[in-house]
Amino acid sequence: DAGITQSPRYKITETGRQVTLMCHQTWSHSYMFWYRQDLGHGLRLIYYSAAADITDKGEVPDGYVVSRSKTENFPLTLESATRSQTSVYFCASSYRESQPQHFGDGTRLSIL
Amino acid sequence: GENVEQHPSTLSVQEGDSAVIKCTYSDSASNYFPWYKQELGKRPQLIIDIRSNVGEKKDQRIAVTLNKTAKHFSLHITETQPEDSAVYFCAAGQETSYDKVIFGPGTSLSVIP
């Protein structure tokens, strides 16, 4: 689905650095989500947002910060990256809660 | 909160055979159950979903069944093909709630030609 794009696709950084992953959707979906995907854990929700300026914690929010000043953007920031945050990160959006989520292509983040 | 378990974690079938993946959930208030397919290196994509007002839903070779009393639901793929090889995720959530959908850990399906 080209309507939701993530950048960068790949990122390598060092521990302690700040990293921001970008997510942009063109459908004007109200809901947006950030997941991390690790082997054996499936998709775990980090943060979600029901609308601009409304965000809430998911299952694994520690070490992450989000903002949503505009409906179409939902950036995820790792304020001080740790090796345990090495993962594949997926952004998703949906028209409303529990409606099918449309995923981006993911960002593969490696923290050395 | 909701907890979703999924079995088996890996599944190999011969081409043309059927595949069944089972999920259980813990929150009796959950009423929305989507299934996602993720091919290697790609994004998860919705393949079918079911809501609690129905017990079964079919879409060509794919079907999902739901047993709300037992709190489990299953994905059935008939006449499997090599392109069905992927990781499949079940999920459970509340359709009318602010709440999020919780994913199971995934099942890696391999269809052997």
PDB file of C-alpha atoms in Angstrom:
ATOM      1  CA  ASP A   1       0.000   0.000   0.000  1.00  0.00           C
ATOM      2  CA  ALA A   2       1.842   3.085  -1.206  1.00  0.00           C
ATOM      3  CA  GLY A   3      -0.352   5.241   1.020  1.00  0.00           C
ATOM      4  CA  ILE A   4       1.853   4.705   4.039  1.00  0.00           C
ATOM      5  CA  THR A   5       5.584   5.233   3.825  1.00  0.00           C
ATOM      6  CA  GLN A   6       8.361   4.785   6.337  1.00  0.00           C
ATOM      7  CA  SER A   7      11.817   6.278   6.315  1.00  0.00           C
ATOM      8  CA  PRO A   8      14.565   5.368   6.475  1.00  0.00           C
ATOM      9  CA  ARG A   9      14.252   1.731   5.353  1.00  0.00           C
ATOM     10  CA  TYR A  10      17.556   0.835   7.000  1.00  0.00           C
ATOM     11  CA  LYS A  11      19.455   2.558   9.778  1.00  0.00           C
ATOM     12  CA  ILE A  12      22.608   1.739  11.682  1.00  0.00           C
ATOM     13  CA  THR A  13      23.520   3.803  14.710  1.00  0.00           C
ATOM     14  CA  GLU A  14      25.394   3.599  17.983  1.00  0.00           C
ATOM     15  CA  THR A  15      24.194   3.226  21.543  1.00  0.00           C
ATOM     16  CA  GLY A  16      23.282   6.496  23.191  1.00  0.00           C
ATOM     17  CA  ARG A  17      22.378   8.258  19.962  1.00  0.00           C
ATOM     18  CA  GLN A  18      18.969   9.724  19.261  1.00  0.00           C
ATOM     19  CA  VAL A  19      17.154   8.191  16.314  1.00  0.00           C
ATOM     20  CA  THR A  20      13.890   9.241  14.698  1.00  0.00           C
ATOM     21  CA  LEU A  21      11.879   6.972  12.447  1.00  0.00           C
ATOM     22  CA  MET A  22       9.373   8.650  10.188  1.00  0.00           C
ATOM     23  CA  CYS A  23       5.918   7.503   9.152  1.00  0.00           C
ATOM     24  CA  HIS A  24       3.639   9.284   6.689  1.00  0.00           C
ATOM     25  CA  GLN A  25       0.200   8.256   5.444  1.00  0.00           C
ATOM     26  CA  THR A  26      -1.929   9.839   2.750  1.00  0.00           C
ATOM     27  CA  TRP A  27      -5.323   8.302   3.581  1.00  0.00           C
ATOM     28  CA  SER A  28      -6.204  10.706   6.405  1.00  0.00           C
ATOM     29  CA  HIS A  29      -6.642   7.702   8.682  1.00  0.00           C
ATOM     30  CA  SER A  30      -7.365   8.676  12.254  1.00  0.00           C
ATOM     31  CA  TYR A  31      -5.416   5.869  13.895  1.00  0.00           C
ATOM     32  CA  MET A  32      -1.710   5.266  13.619  1.00  0.00           C
ATOM     33  CA  PHE A  33       0.466   2.667  15.313  1.00  0.00           C
ATOM     34  CA  TRP A  34       4.103   1.794  15.867  1.00  0.00           C
ATOM     35  CA  TYR A  35       5.153  -1.827  16.288  1.00  0.00           C
ATOM     36  CA  ARG A  36       8.431  -3.574  16.734  1.00  0.00           C
ATOM     37  CA  GLN A  37       8.952  -7.053  15.351  1.00  0.00           C
ATOM     38  CA  ASP A  38      11.402  -9.446  16.936  1.00  0.00           C
ATOM     39  CA  LEU A  39      11.805 -13.149  16.320  1.00  0.00           C
ATOM     40  CA  GLY A  40       9.561 -15.132  18.639  1.00  0.00           C
ATOM     41  CA  HIS A  41       7.543 -12.105  19.714  1.00  0.00           C
ATOM     42  CA  GLY A  42       5.500 -11.281  16.670  1.00  0.00           C
ATOM     43  CA  LEU A  43       4.371  -7.673  16.493  1.00  0.00           C
ATOM     44  CA  ARG A  44       4.426  -5.717  19.733  1.00  0.00           C
ATOM     45  CA  LEU A  45       2.738  -2.361  19.999  1.00  0.00           C
ATOM     46  CA  ILE A  46       4.954   0.516  21.121  1.00  0.00           C
ATOM     47  CA  TYR A  47       2.625   3.517  20.859  1.00  0.00           C
ATOM     48  CA  TYR A  48      -0.571   4.404  19.100  1.00  0.00           C
ATOM     49  CA  SER A  49      -2.514   7.519  18.271  1.00  0.00           C
ATOM     50  CA  ALA A  50      -6.229   8.004  17.769  1.00  0.00           C
ATOM     51  CA  ALA A  51      -5.928  11.487  16.252  1.00  0.00           C
ATOM     52  CA  ALA A  52      -3.601  14.449  16.048  1.00  0.00           C
ATOM     53  CA  ASP A  53      -2.272  15.386  19.481  1.00  0.00           C
ATOM     54  CA  ILE A  54      -3.644  12.171  21.048  1.00  0.00           C
ATOM     55  CA  THR A  55      -1.155   9.402  21.771  1.00  0.00           C
ATOM     56  CA  ASP A  56      -1.100   6.480  24.158  1.00  0.00           C
ATOM     57  CA  LYS A  57       1.281   3.790  25.296  1.00  0.00           C
ATOM     58  CA  GLY A  58       1.176   0.272  23.979  1.00  0.00           C
ATOM     59  CA  GLU A  59       2.762  -2.899  25.267  1.00  0.00           C
ATOM     60  CA  VAL A  60       6.445  -1.854  25.107  1.00  0.00           C
ATOM     61  CA  PRO A  61       6.735   1.967  25.288  1.00  0.00           C
ATOM     62  CA  ASP A  62       9.855   2.344  27.442  1.00  0.00           C
ATOM     63  CA  GLY A  63      12.689   4.166  25.690  1.00  0.00           C
ATOM     64  CA  TYR A  64      10.467   5.565  22.942  1.00  0.00           C
ATOM     65  CA  VAL A  65       8.759   8.901  22.366  1.00  0.00           C
ATOM     66  CA  VAL A  66       6.099   9.775  19.787  1.00  0.00           C
ATOM     67  CA  SER A  67       4.343  12.870  18.619  1.00  0.00           C
ATOM     68  CA  ARG A  68       1.478  13.567  16.256  1.00  0.00           C
ATOM     69  CA  SER A  69       1.159  17.218  15.420  1.00  0.00           C
ATOM     70  CA  LYS A  70      -0.405  16.416  12.028  1.00  0.00           C
ATOM     71  CA  THR A  71      -2.814  13.629  11.135  1.00  0.00           C
ATOM     72  CA  GLU A  72      -0.573  12.275   8.386  1.00  0.00           C
ATOM     73  CA  ASN A  73       2.690  12.015  10.342  1.00  0.00           C
ATOM     74  CA  PHE A  74       3.614   9.882  13.329  1.00  0.00           C
ATOM     75  CA  PRO A  75       7.352   9.942  14.068  1.00  0.00           C
ATOM     76  CA  LEU A  76       8.937   7.578  16.575  1.00  0.00           C
ATOM     77  CA  THR A  77      12.024   8.718  18.476  1.00  0.00           C
ATOM     78  CA  LEU A  78      14.509   6.650  20.410  1.00  0.00           C
ATOM     79  CA  GLU A  79      15.970   9.272  22.721  1.00  0.00           C
ATOM     80  CA  SER A  80      19.057   7.256  23.722  1.00  0.00           C
ATOM     81  CA  ALA A  81      19.294   4.094  21.657  1.00  0.00           C
ATOM     82  CA  THR A  82      20.193   0.788  23.290  1.00  0.00           C
ATOM     83  CA  ARG A  83      21.187  -2.531  21.697  1.00  0.00           C
ATOM     84  CA  SER A  84      17.924  -4.078  22.873  1.00  0.00           C
ATOM     85  CA  GLN A  85      16.118  -1.700  20.534  1.00  0.00           C
ATOM     86  CA  THR A  86      17.652  -3.369  17.492  1.00  0.00           C
ATOM     87  CA  SER A  87      14.566  -4.542  15.633  1.00  0.00           C
ATOM     88  CA  VAL A  88      12.339  -4.095  12.628  1.00  0.00           C
ATOM     89  CA  TYR A  89       9.880  -1.272  13.187  1.00  0.00           C
ATOM     90  CA  PHE A  90       6.537  -1.118  11.435  1.00  0.00           C
ATOM     91  CA  CYS A  91       4.183   1.805  11.248  1.00  0.00           C
ATOM     92  CA  ALA A  92       0.499   1.166  10.521  1.00  0.00           C
ATOM     93  CA  SER A  93      -2.697   3.137  10.134  1.00  0.00           C
ATOM     94  CA  SER A  94      -6.409   2.436  10.180  1.00  0.00           C
ATOM     95  CA  TYR A  95      -9.568   4.399   9.502  1.00  0.00           C
ATOM     96  CA  ARG A  96     -10.855   3.660  13.009  1.00  0.00           C
ATOM     97  CA  GLU A  97     -10.039   1.446  15.934  1.00  0.00           C
ATOM     98  CA  SER A  98      -9.878  -2.227  15.078  1.00  0.00           C
ATOM     99  CA  GLN A  99     -10.500  -1.626  11.392  1.00  0.00           C
ATOM    100  CA  PRO A 100      -7.893  -3.332   9.213  1.00  0.00           C
ATOM    101  CA  GLN A 101      -4.487  -1.888   9.762  1.00  0.00           C
ATOM    102  CA  HIS A 102      -2.376  -0.967   6.746  1.00  0.00           C
ATOM    103  CA  PHE A 103       1.326  -1.412   7.335  1.00  0.00           C
ATOM    104  CA  GLY A 104       4.329   0.385   5.949  1.00  0.00           C
ATOM    105  CA  ASP A 105       7.361  -1.444   4.559  1.00  0.00           C
ATOM    106  CA  GLY A 106       9.216  -1.275   7.847  1.00  0.00           C
ATOM    107  CA  THR A 107      12.500   0.168   9.072  1.00  0.00           C
ATOM    108  CA  ARG A 108      15.311  -2.206   9.944  1.00  0.00           C
ATOM    109  CA  LEU A 109      17.220  -0.571  12.803  1.00  0.00           C
ATOM    110  CA  SER A 110      20.552  -1.861  14.059  1.00  0.00           C
ATOM    111  CA  ILE A 111      22.159  -0.374  17.152  1.00  0.00           C
ATOM    112  CA  LEU A 112      25.817  -1.151  17.643  1.00  0.00           C
TER     113      LEU A 112
ATOM    114  CA  GLY B   1      -5.161  -6.918  29.237  1.00  0.00           C
ATOM    115  CA  GLU B   2      -5.532  -9.160  26.231  1.00  0.00           C
ATOM    116  CA  ASN B   3      -3.122 -12.054  25.648  1.00  0.00           C
ATOM    117  CA  VAL B   4      -3.055 -14.000  22.393  1.00  0.00           C
ATOM    118  CA  GLU B   5      -1.431 -17.389  21.965  1.00  0.00           C
ATOM    119  CA  GLN B   6      -0.857 -19.022  18.589  1.00  0.00           C
ATOM    120  CA  HIS B   7      -0.042 -22.613  17.607  1.00  0.00           C
ATOM    121  CA  PRO B   8       1.894 -24.109  16.005  1.00  0.00           C
ATOM    122  CA  SER B   9       4.887 -21.816  15.729  1.00  0.00           C
ATOM    123  CA  THR B  10       6.014 -23.611  12.570  1.00  0.00           C
ATOM    124  CA  LEU B  11       4.032 -25.710  10.129  1.00  0.00           C
ATOM    125  CA  SER B  12       5.084 -27.621   7.024  1.00  0.00           C
ATOM    126  CA  VAL B  13       2.558 -29.081   4.608  1.00  0.00           C
ATOM    127  CA  GLN B  14       2.679 -30.658   1.187  1.00  0.00           C
ATOM    128  CA  GLU B  15       1.311 -28.631  -1.679  1.00  0.00           C
ATOM    129  CA  GLY B  16      -2.402 -29.295  -2.034  1.00  0.00           C
ATOM    130  CA  ASP B  17      -2.902 -30.250   1.613  1.00  0.00           C
ATOM    131  CA  SER B  18      -4.748 -28.115   4.152  1.00  0.00           C
ATOM    132  CA  ALA B  19      -3.165 -26.001   6.878  1.00  0.00           C
ATOM    133  CA  VAL B  20      -4.753 -25.001  10.164  1.00  0.00           C
ATOM    134  CA  ILE B  21      -3.452 -22.392  12.599  1.00  0.00           C
ATOM    135  CA  LYS B  22      -5.097 -21.933  15.977  1.00  0.00           C
ATOM    136  CA  CYS B  23      -5.197 -18.947  18.308  1.00  0.00           C
ATOM    137  CA  THR B  24      -6.576 -18.438  21.786  1.00  0.00           C
ATOM    138  CA  TYR B  25      -7.300 -15.156  23.519  1.00  0.00           C
ATOM    139  CA  SER B  26      -7.885 -14.208  27.133  1.00  0.00           C
ATOM    140  CA  ASP B  27     -10.188 -11.173  27.137  1.00  0.00           C
ATOM    141  CA  SER B  28     -13.830 -12.171  26.703  1.00  0.00           C
ATOM    142  CA  ALA B  29     -14.609  -8.605  25.623  1.00  0.00           C
ATOM    143  CA  SER B  30     -12.581  -9.019  22.405  1.00  0.00           C
ATOM    144  CA  ASN B  31     -14.836  -9.072  19.370  1.00  0.00           C
ATOM    145  CA  TYR B  32     -12.566  -8.419  16.378  1.00  0.00           C
ATOM    146  CA  PHE B  33     -10.125 -11.033  15.069  1.00  0.00           C
ATOM    147  CA  PRO B  34      -7.970 -10.250  12.034  1.00  0.00           C
ATOM    148  CA  TRP B  35      -5.382 -12.460  10.366  1.00  0.00           C
ATOM    149  CA  TYR B  36      -2.279 -11.071   8.682  1.00  0.00           C
ATOM    150  CA  LYS B  37       0.143 -12.689   6.268  1.00  0.00           C
ATOM    151  CA  GLN B  38       3.758 -11.585   6.105  1.00  0.00           C
ATOM    152  CA  GLU B  39       5.996 -12.808   3.322  1.00  0.00           C
ATOM    153  CA  LEU B  40       9.717 -12.796   3.915  1.00  0.00           C
ATOM    154  CA  GLY B  41      11.065  -9.249   4.096  1.00  0.00           C
ATOM    155  CA  LYS B  42       7.689  -7.670   3.427  1.00  0.00           C
ATOM    156  CA  ARG B  43       4.979  -5.887   5.357  1.00  0.00           C
ATOM    157  CA  PRO B  44       2.134  -7.713   7.113  1.00  0.00           C
ATOM    158  CA  GLN B  45      -1.053  -7.664   5.075  1.00  0.00           C
ATOM    159  CA  LEU B  46      -4.593  -8.412   6.173  1.00  0.00           C
ATOM    160  CA  ILE B  47      -5.958 -11.582   4.575  1.00  0.00           C
ATOM    161  CA  ILE B  48      -9.221 -12.065   6.448  1.00  0.00           C
ATOM    162  CA  ASP B  49     -10.975 -10.899   9.587  1.00  0.00           C
ATOM    163  CA  ILE B  50     -13.977 -11.978  11.596  1.00  0.00           C
ATOM    164  CA  ARG B  51     -16.200 -10.240  14.083  1.00  0.00           C
ATOM    165  CA  SER B  52     -17.921 -11.892  17.003  1.00  0.00           C
ATOM    166  CA  ASN B  53     -21.381 -11.793  15.478  1.00  0.00           C
ATOM    167  CA  VAL B  54     -20.404 -14.579  13.047  1.00  0.00           C
ATOM    168  CA  GLY B  55     -18.907 -18.009  13.631  1.00  0.00           C
ATOM    169  CA  GLU B  56     -17.244 -18.555  10.273  1.00  0.00           C
ATOM    170  CA  LYS B  57     -16.098 -16.542   7.293  1.00  0.00           C
ATOM    171  CA  LYS B  58     -14.701 -17.751   3.978  1.00  0.00           C
ATOM    172  CA  ASP B  59     -12.778 -16.130   1.167  1.00  0.00           C
ATOM    173  CA  GLN B  60     -11.839 -18.556  -1.586  1.00  0.00           C
ATOM    174  CA  ARG B  61      -9.283 -20.981  -0.093  1.00  0.00           C
ATOM    175  CA  ILE B  62      -9.137 -19.213   3.252  1.00  0.00           C
ATOM    176  CA  ALA B  63     -11.601 -19.565   6.107  1.00  0.00           C
ATOM    177  CA  VAL B  64     -11.652 -18.445   9.711  1.00  0.00           C
ATOM    178  CA  THR B  65     -13.749 -19.956  12.482  1.00  0.00           C
ATOM    179  CA  LEU B  66     -14.499 -18.426  15.859  1.00  0.00           C
ATOM    180  CA  ASN B  67     -15.595 -20.074  19.101  1.00  0.00           C
ATOM    181  CA  LYS B  68     -16.346 -17.276  21.563  1.00  0.00           C
ATOM    182  CA  THR B  69     -17.286 -19.643  24.362  1.00  0.00           C
ATOM    183  CA  ALA B  70     -13.909 -21.350  24.240  1.00  0.00           C
ATOM    184  CA  LYS B  71     -12.136 -18.107  23.282  1.00  0.00           C
ATOM    185  CA  HIS B  72     -10.345 -19.521  20.291  1.00  0.00           C
ATOM    186  CA  PHE B  73     -10.304 -18.933  16.567  1.00  0.00           C
ATOM    187  CA  SER B  74      -8.610 -20.686  13.685  1.00  0.00           C
ATOM    188  CA  LEU B  75      -7.354 -20.028  10.172  1.00  0.00           C
ATOM    189  CA  HIS B  76      -7.909 -22.732   7.588  1.00  0.00           C
ATOM    190  CA  ILE B  77      -6.119 -22.734   4.249  1.00  0.00           C
ATOM    191  CA  THR B  78      -7.207 -25.387   1.757  1.00  0.00           C
ATOM    192  CA  GLU B  79      -5.391 -26.592  -1.356  1.00  0.00           C
ATOM    193  CA  THR B  80      -2.195 -24.925  -0.230  1.00  0.00           C
ATOM    194  CA  GLN B  81       0.188 -23.518  -2.804  1.00  0.00           C
ATOM    195  CA  PRO B  82       3.870 -22.554  -2.545  1.00  0.00           C
ATOM    196  CA  GLU B  83       2.912 -18.875  -2.526  1.00  0.00           C
ATOM    197  CA  ASP B  84       1.037 -19.480   0.729  1.00  0.00           C
ATOM    198  CA  SER B  85       4.431 -19.880   2.425  1.00  0.00           C
ATOM    199  CA  ALA B  86       4.728 -16.991   4.879  1.00  0.00           C
ATOM    200  CA  VAL B  87       4.366 -16.047   8.528  1.00  0.00           C
ATOM    201  CA  TYR B  88       0.764 -15.733   9.644  1.00  0.00           C
ATOM    202  CA  PHE B  89      -0.283 -13.598  12.602  1.00  0.00           C
ATOM    203  CA  CYS B  90      -3.599 -13.735  14.389  1.00  0.00           C
ATOM    204  CA  ALA B  91      -4.796 -10.834  16.500  1.00  0.00           C
ATOM    205  CA  ALA B  92      -7.627  -9.970  18.870  1.00  0.00           C
ATOM    206  CA  GLY B  93      -9.147  -6.675  19.936  1.00  0.00           C
ATOM    207  CA  GLN B  94     -12.291  -4.729  20.723  1.00  0.00           C
ATOM    208  CA  GLU B  95     -13.977  -3.177  17.744  1.00  0.00           C
ATOM    209  CA  THR B  96     -15.732  -0.315  19.510  1.00  0.00           C
ATOM    210  CA  SER B  97     -13.073   0.436  22.059  1.00  0.00           C
ATOM    211  CA  TYR B  98     -10.184   2.843  22.075  1.00  0.00           C
ATOM    212  CA  ASP B  99      -8.103  -0.217  22.691  1.00  0.00           C
ATOM    213  CA  LYS B 100      -5.540  -1.702  20.359  1.00  0.00           C
ATOM    214  CA  VAL B 101      -5.358  -5.051  18.641  1.00  0.00           C
ATOM    215  CA  ILE B 102      -2.981  -7.566  20.245  1.00  0.00           C
ATOM    216  CA  PHE B 103      -1.031  -9.866  17.927  1.00  0.00           C
ATOM    217  CA  GLY B 104      -0.080 -13.478  18.440  1.00  0.00           C
ATOM    218  CA  PRO B 105       3.582 -14.520  18.033  1.00  0.00           C
ATOM    219  CA  GLY B 106       3.104 -15.845  14.504  1.00  0.00           C
ATOM    220  CA  THR B 107       3.163 -19.163  12.627  1.00  0.00           C
ATOM    221  CA  SER B 108       5.729 -19.836   9.933  1.00  0.00           C
ATOM    222  CA  LEU B 109       4.020 -21.863   7.219  1.00  0.00           C
ATOM    223  CA  SER B 110       6.057 -23.704   4.602  1.00  0.00           C
ATOM    224  CA  VAL B 111       4.307 -25.308   1.648  1.00  0.00           C
ATOM    225  CA  ILE B 112       6.487 -27.987   0.071  1.00  0.00           C
ATOM    226  CA  PRO B 113       6.034 -28.395  -3.683  1.00  0.00           C
TER     227      PRO B 113
END
